[in-house]
Coordinates of C-alpha atoms in Angstrom, one line a residue:
X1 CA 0.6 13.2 -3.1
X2 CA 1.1 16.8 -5.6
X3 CA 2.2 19.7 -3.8
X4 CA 2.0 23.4 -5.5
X5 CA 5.0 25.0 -7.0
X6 CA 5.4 27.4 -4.3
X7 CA 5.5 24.6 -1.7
X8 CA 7.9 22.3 -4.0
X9 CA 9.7 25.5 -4.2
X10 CA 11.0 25.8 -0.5
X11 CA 11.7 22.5 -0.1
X12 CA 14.4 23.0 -3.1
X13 CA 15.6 26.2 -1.4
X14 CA 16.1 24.4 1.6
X15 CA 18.5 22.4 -0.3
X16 CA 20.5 25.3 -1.9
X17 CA 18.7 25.4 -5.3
X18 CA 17.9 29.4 -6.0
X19 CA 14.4 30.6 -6.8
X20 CA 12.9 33.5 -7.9
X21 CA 11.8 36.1 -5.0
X22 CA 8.3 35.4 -4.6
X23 CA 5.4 34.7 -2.3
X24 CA 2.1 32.6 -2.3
X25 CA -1.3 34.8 -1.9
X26 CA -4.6 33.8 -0.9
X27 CA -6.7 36.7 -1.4
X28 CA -6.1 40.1 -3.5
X29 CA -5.0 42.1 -0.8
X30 CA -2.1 39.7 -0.2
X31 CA -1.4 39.3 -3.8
X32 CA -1.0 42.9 -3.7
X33 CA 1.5 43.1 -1.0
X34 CA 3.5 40.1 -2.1
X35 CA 4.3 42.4 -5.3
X36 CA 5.2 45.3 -2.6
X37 CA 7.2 43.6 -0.8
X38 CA 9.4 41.8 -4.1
X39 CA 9.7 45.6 -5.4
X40 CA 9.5 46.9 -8.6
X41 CA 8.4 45.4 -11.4
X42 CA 7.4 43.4 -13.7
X43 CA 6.2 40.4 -11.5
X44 CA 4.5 36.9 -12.6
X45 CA 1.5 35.8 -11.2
X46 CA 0.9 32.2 -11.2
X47 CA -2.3 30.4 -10.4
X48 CA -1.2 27.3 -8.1
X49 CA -3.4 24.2 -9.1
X50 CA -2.1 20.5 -9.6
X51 CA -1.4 20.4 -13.1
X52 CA 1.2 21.8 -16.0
X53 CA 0.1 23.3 -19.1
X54 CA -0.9 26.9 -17.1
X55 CA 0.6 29.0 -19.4
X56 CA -1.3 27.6 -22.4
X57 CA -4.8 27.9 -19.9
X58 CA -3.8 31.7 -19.0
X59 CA -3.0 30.4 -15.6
X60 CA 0.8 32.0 -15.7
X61 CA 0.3 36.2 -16.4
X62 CA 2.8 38.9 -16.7
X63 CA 2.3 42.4 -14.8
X64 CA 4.2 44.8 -15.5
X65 CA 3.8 46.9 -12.7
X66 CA 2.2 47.0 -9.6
X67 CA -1.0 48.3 -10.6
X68 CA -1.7 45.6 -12.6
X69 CA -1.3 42.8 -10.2
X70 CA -4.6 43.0 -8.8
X71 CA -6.2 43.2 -11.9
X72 CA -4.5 40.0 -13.5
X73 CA -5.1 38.1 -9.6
X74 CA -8.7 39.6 -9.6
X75 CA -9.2 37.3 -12.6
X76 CA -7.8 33.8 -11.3
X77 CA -9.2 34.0 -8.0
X78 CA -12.2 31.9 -7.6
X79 CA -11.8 30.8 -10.6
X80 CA -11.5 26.7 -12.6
X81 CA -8.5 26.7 -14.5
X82 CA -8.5 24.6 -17.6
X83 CA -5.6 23.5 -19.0
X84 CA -4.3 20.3 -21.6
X85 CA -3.6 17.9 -18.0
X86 CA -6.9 18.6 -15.8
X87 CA -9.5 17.7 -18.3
X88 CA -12.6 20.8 -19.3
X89 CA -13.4 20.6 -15.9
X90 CA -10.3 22.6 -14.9
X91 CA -9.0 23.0 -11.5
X92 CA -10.2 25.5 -8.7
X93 CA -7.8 28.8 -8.0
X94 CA -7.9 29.8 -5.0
X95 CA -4.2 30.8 -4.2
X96 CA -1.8 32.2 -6.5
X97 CA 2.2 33.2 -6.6
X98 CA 3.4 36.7 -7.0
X99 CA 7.1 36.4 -8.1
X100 CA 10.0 38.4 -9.4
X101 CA 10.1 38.1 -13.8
X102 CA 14.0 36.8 -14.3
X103 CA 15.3 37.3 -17.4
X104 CA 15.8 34.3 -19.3
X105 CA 19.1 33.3 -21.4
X106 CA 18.1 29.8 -21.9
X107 CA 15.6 27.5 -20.6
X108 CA 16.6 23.8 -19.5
X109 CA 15.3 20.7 -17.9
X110 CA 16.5 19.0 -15.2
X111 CA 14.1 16.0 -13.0
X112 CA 14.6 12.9 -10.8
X113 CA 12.0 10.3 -11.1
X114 CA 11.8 6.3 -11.1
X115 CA 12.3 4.5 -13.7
X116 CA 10.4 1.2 -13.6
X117 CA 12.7 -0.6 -16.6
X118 CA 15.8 0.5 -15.1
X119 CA 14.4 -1.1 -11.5
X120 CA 15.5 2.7 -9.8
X121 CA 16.0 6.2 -9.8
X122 CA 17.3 8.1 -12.1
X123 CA 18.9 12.2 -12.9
X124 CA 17.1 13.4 -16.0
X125 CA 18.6 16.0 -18.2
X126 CA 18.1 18.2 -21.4
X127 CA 19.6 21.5 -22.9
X128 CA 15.5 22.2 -23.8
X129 CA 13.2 23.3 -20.8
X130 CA 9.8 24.6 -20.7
X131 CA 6.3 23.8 -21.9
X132 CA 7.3 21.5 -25.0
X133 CA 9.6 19.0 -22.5
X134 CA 7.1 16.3 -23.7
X135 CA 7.5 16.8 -27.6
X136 CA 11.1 17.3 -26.9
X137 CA 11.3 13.8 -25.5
X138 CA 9.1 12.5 -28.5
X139 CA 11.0 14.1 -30.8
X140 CA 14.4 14.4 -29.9
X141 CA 14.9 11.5 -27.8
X142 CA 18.3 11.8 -28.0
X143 CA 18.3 15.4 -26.2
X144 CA 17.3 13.5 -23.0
X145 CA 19.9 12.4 -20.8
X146 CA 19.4 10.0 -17.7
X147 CA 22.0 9.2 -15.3
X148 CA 21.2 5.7 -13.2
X149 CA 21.3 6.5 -9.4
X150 CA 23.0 3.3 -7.7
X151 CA 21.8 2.8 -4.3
X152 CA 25.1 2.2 -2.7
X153 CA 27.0 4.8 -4.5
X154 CA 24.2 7.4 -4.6
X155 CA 24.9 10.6 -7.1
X156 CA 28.4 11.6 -7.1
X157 CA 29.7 15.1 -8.0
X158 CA 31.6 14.4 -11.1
X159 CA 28.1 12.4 -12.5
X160 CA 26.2 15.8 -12.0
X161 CA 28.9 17.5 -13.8
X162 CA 28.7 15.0 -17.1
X163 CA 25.3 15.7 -16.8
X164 CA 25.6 19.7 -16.9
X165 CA 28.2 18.9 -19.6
X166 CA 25.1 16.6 -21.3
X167 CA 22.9 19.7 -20.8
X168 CA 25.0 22.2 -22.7
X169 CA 26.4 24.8 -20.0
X170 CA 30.2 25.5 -20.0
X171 CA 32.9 27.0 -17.7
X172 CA 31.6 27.9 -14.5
X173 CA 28.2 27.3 -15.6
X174 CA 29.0 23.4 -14.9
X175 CA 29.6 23.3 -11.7
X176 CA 26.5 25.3 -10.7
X177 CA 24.8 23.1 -12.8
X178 CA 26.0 19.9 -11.2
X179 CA 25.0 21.6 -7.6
X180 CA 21.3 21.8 -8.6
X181 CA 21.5 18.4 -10.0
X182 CA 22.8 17.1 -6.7
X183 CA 20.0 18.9 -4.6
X184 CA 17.6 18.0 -5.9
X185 CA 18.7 14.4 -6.6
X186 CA 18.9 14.7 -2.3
X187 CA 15.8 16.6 -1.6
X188 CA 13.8 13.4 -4.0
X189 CA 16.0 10.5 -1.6
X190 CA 15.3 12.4 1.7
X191 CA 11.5 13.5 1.2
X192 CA 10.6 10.2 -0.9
X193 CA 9.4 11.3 -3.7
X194 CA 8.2 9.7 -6.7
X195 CA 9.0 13.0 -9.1
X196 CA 11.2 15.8 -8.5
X197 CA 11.4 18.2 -11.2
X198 CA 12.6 21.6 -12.3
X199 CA 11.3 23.1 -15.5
X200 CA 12.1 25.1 -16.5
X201 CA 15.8 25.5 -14.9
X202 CA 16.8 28.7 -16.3
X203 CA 20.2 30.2 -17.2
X204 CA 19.5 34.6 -16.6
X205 CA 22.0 37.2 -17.9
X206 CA 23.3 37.5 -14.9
X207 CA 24.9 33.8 -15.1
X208 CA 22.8 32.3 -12.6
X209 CA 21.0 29.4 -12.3
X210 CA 17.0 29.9 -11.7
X211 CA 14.5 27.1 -10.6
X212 CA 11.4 29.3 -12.7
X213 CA 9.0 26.4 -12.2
X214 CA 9.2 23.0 -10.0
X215 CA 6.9 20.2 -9.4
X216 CA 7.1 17.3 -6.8
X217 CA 5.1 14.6 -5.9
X218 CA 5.4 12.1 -2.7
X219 CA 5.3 8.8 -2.7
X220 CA 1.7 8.1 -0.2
X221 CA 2.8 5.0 1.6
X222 CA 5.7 7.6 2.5
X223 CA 4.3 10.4 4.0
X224 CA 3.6 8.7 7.7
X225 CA 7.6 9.8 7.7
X226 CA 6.6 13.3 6.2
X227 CA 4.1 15.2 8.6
X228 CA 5.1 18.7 7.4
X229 CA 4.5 17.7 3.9
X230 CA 1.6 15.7 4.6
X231 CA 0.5 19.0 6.1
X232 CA 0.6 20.4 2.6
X233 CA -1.9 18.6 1.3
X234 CA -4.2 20.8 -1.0
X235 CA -7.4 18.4 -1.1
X236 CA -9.3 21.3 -2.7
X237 CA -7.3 19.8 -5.4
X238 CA -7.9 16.8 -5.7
X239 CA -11.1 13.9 -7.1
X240 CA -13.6 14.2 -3.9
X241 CA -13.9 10.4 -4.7
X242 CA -10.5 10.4 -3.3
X243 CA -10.6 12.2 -0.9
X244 CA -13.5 10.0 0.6
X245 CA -11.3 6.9 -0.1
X246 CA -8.3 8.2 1.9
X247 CA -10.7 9.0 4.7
X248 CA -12.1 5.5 4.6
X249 CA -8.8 3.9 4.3
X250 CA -9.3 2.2 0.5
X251 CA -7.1 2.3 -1.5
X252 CA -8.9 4.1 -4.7
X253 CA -7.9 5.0 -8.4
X254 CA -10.5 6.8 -10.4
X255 CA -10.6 5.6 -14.2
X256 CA -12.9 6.5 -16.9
X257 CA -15.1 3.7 -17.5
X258 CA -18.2 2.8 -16.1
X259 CA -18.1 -0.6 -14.1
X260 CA -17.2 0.2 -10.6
X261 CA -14.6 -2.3 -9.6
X262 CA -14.4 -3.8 -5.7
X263 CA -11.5 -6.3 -5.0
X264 CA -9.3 -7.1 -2.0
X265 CA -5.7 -7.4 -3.1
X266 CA -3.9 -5.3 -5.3
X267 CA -2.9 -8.4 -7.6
X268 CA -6.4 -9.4 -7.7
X269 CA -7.6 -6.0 -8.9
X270 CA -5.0 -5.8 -11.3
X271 CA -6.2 -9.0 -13.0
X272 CA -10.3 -7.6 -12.4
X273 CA -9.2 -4.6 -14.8
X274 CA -7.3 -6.4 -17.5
X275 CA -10.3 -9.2 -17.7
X276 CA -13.3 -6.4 -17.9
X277 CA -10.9 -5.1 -20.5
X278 CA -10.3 -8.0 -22.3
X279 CA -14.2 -8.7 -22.6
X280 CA -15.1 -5.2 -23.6
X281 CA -16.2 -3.5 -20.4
X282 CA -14.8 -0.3 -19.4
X283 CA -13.9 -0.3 -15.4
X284 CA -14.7 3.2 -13.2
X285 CA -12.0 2.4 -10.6
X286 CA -9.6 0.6 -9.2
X287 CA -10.5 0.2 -5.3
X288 CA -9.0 -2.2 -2.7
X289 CA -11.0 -3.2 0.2
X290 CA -8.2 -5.0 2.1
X291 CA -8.9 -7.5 4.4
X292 CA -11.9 -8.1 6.5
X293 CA -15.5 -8.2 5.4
X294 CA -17.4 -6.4 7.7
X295 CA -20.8 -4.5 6.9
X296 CA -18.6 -1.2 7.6
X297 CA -16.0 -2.0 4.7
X298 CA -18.3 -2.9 2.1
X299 CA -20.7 0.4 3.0
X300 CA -17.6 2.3 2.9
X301 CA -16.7 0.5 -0.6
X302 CA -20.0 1.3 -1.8
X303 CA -20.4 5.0 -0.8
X304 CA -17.4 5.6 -2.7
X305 CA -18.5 4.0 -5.7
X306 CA -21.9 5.2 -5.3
X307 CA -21.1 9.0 -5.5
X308 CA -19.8 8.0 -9.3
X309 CA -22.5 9.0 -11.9
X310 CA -21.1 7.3 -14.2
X311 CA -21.0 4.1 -12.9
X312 CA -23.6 1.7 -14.3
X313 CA -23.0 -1.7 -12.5
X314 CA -20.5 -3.0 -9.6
X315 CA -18.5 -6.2 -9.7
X316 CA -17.0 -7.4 -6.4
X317 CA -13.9 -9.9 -7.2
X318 CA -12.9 -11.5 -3.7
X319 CA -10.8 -14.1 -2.6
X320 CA -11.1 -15.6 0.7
X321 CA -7.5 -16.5 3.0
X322 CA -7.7 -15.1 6.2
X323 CA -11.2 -13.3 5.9
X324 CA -13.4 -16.2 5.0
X325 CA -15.8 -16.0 2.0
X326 CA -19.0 -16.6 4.4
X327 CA -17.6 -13.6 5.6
X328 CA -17.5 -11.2 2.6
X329 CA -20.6 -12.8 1.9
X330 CA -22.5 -11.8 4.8
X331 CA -21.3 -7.8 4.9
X332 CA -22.3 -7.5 1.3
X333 CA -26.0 -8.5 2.0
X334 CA -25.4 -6.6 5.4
X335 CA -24.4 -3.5 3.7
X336 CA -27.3 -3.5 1.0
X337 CA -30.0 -4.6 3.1
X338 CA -29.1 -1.2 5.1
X339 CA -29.0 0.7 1.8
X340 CA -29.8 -0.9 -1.3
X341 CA -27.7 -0.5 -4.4
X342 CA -29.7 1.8 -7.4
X343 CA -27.1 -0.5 -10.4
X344 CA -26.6 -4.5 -10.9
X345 CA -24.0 -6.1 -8.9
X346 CA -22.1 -9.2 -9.5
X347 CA -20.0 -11.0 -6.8
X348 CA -17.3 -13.3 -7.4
X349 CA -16.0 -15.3 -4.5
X350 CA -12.9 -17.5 -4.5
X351 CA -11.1 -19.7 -1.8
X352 CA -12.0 -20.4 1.8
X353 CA -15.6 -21.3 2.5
X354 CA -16.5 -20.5 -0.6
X355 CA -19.8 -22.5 -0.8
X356 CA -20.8 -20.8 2.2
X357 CA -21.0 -17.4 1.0
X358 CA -22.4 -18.2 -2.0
X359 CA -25.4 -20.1 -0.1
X360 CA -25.1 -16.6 2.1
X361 CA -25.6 -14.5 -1.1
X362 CA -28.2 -17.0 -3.0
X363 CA -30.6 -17.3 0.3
X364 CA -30.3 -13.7 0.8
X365 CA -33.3 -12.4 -1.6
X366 CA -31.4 -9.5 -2.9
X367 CA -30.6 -8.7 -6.6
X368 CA -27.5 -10.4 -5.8
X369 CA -25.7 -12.5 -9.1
X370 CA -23.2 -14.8 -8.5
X371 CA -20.0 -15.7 -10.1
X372 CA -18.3 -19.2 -10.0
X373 CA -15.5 -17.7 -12.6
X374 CA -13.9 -14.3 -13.3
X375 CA -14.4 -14.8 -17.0
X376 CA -18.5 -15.2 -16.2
X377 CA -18.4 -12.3 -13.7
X378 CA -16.9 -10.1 -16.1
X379 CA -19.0 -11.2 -19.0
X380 CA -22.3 -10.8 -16.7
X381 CA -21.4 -7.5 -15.2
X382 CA -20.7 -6.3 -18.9
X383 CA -23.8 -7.7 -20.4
X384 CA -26.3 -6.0 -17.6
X385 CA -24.6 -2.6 -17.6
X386 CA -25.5 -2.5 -21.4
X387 CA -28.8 -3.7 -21.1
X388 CA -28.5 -0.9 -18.5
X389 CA -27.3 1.4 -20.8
X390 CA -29.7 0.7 -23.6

């Protein structure tokens, strides 16, 4: 789950990390007295959507006093910002942050994330912060520095220090740096996050150490531990197709193709993906029924998928264990009886009473085609969606 900056932001305070004197705003008049309250100018105004790359959209403005905050929060409000991560549909604005400008000495990088070839988590360093992190990485790999968190040792003190050392501060600067690095190594264990990030980590004139921007994300099969911060959630935010999912209980990934995709087992849908791939179809989704094959599941499966424009045919890969085939069988004709599918659908069924369902699904007398294999399901369900398409 993505949180905005300003939320991310008092979980790191929380944990010692400083951050610029701000507040969030929902509506001019508070943007307004946000900028009151901070004192004089100049202030930042920051439009809070889930995505990076504002300042190159206009969604990160500089007012230089007062009197022009509510002319530079007049223009996000209500707005879709548009920016290199949320695709030309942009992102709605309805909140922004009203913050103190700090003046900046240097910009730097600092992040905890897992790293799946490592097998762990891992302290991520750089002496280069800010909108270019990405090209920094690609281009001066050497400038990143990653510091292996061992699960029984956790991060020690003097491994934060090597890694202020790694990310160019001196003297006293070290130490300070090696506290943030430490915090937010914590605040990533203790909330489970998947990313915790602060960029950029700013050095002012003054000598301190700045969190100017921070992003982090929670791992979902986490957040029954987390009420506050599933109380966070921004769904405003976020692909209504997932939204509906969550509600429904699947387990949904939008994609950009246009075969919607219906499995149940993660493994299973894994394999669905790479075969449609593999055979030149282009899946919409990655969605996981789970177990049980009730009329309910499958309607629920379909309404998802049917809110998709873009999807042009549906292949449903199951295997029956525990919930029987006869009993997938039965809930898709159940569930498309009550409200007929509008695109082809192919069902491939393996495992226990298998030849049951597929009697179920033959002797139905919908526009039901089966599938002994997953290489013939994927190649039918590709070859109808262009015919489809045509």
């Amino acid at each position: 789950m993505h949180i905005h900056e300003y939320q991310a932001k008092e979980i790191l305070a929380r944990y010692g990390v400083k951050v610029p004197k701000g507040r969030v705003a929902f509506n001019l008049k508070e943007a307004e007295a946000a900028a009151r309250e901070i004192g004089p100018g100049p202030y930042v105004i920051k439009a809070q959507v889930h995505a990076g790359g504002r300042g190159k959209g206009g969604g990160i403005r500089i007012a230089s006093d007062l009197s022009e905050v509510g002319g530079i929060a007049r223009g996000m409000f209500g707005t879709r910002l548009v920016t290199p991560q949320t695709g030309p549909q942009g992102k709605p604005v309805s909140r922004v942050l009203v913050e103190e400008s700090v003046p900046i000495a240097r910009e730097l990088y600092v992040g905890v994330t897992i790293d799946g070839a490592l097998g762990g988590a891992v302290v991520i360093g750089c002496p280069q912060g800010g909108i270019e992190i990405e090209e920094v990485g690609a281009r001066s790999p050497e400038k990143i520095h990653k510091i292996i968190v061992e699960p029984g040792c956790g991060f020690n003190s003097f491994q934060g220090r090597k890694l202020a050392m790694a990310m160019g501060l001196e003297g006293s600067h070290i130490g300070k740096g090696a506290a943030i690095a430490w915090a937010l190594e914590r605040a990533f264990r203790e909330n489970d996050c998947s990313l915790a990030e602060i960029n950029p980590l700013v050095l002012t004139f003054r000598g301190d150490l700045v969190a100017l921007d921070a992003k982090i994300d929670i791992d979902d099969n986490a957040l029954y531990r987390h009420p506050d911060i599933l109380a966070l959630r921004d769904v405003e935010q976020e692909d209504p197709r997932d939204v509906e999912a969550s509600k429904l209980n699947l387990n949904f990934v939008n994609l950009s193709g246009n075969i919607g995709c219906i499995v149940n087992g993660a493994g299973l849908g894994m394999a669905t993906l790479d075969i449609l791939r593999y055979y030149g179809g282009e899946p919409a989704n990655f969605l996981d029924a789970g177990a049980g094959g009730s009329k309910e599941l499958i309607q629920n499966a379909f309404t998802v998928l049917n809110s998709d424009p873009k999807i042009k045919g549906i292949l449903i890969n199951m295997f029956g264990g525990i919930t029987r085939c006869d009993s997938y069988a039965q809930g898709i004709v159940d569930a498309i009886r009550e409200k007929p599918l509008a695109v082809p659908l192919v069902v491939r069924m393996e495992g226990t009473n298998v030849e049951l369902g597929r009697k179920i699904l033959a002797e139905s007398g919908l526009n039901i085609i089966s599938a002994s294999s997953m290489k013939e399901a994927a190649q039918k369900i590709i070859e109808l969606v262009q015919e489809k398409s045509k």
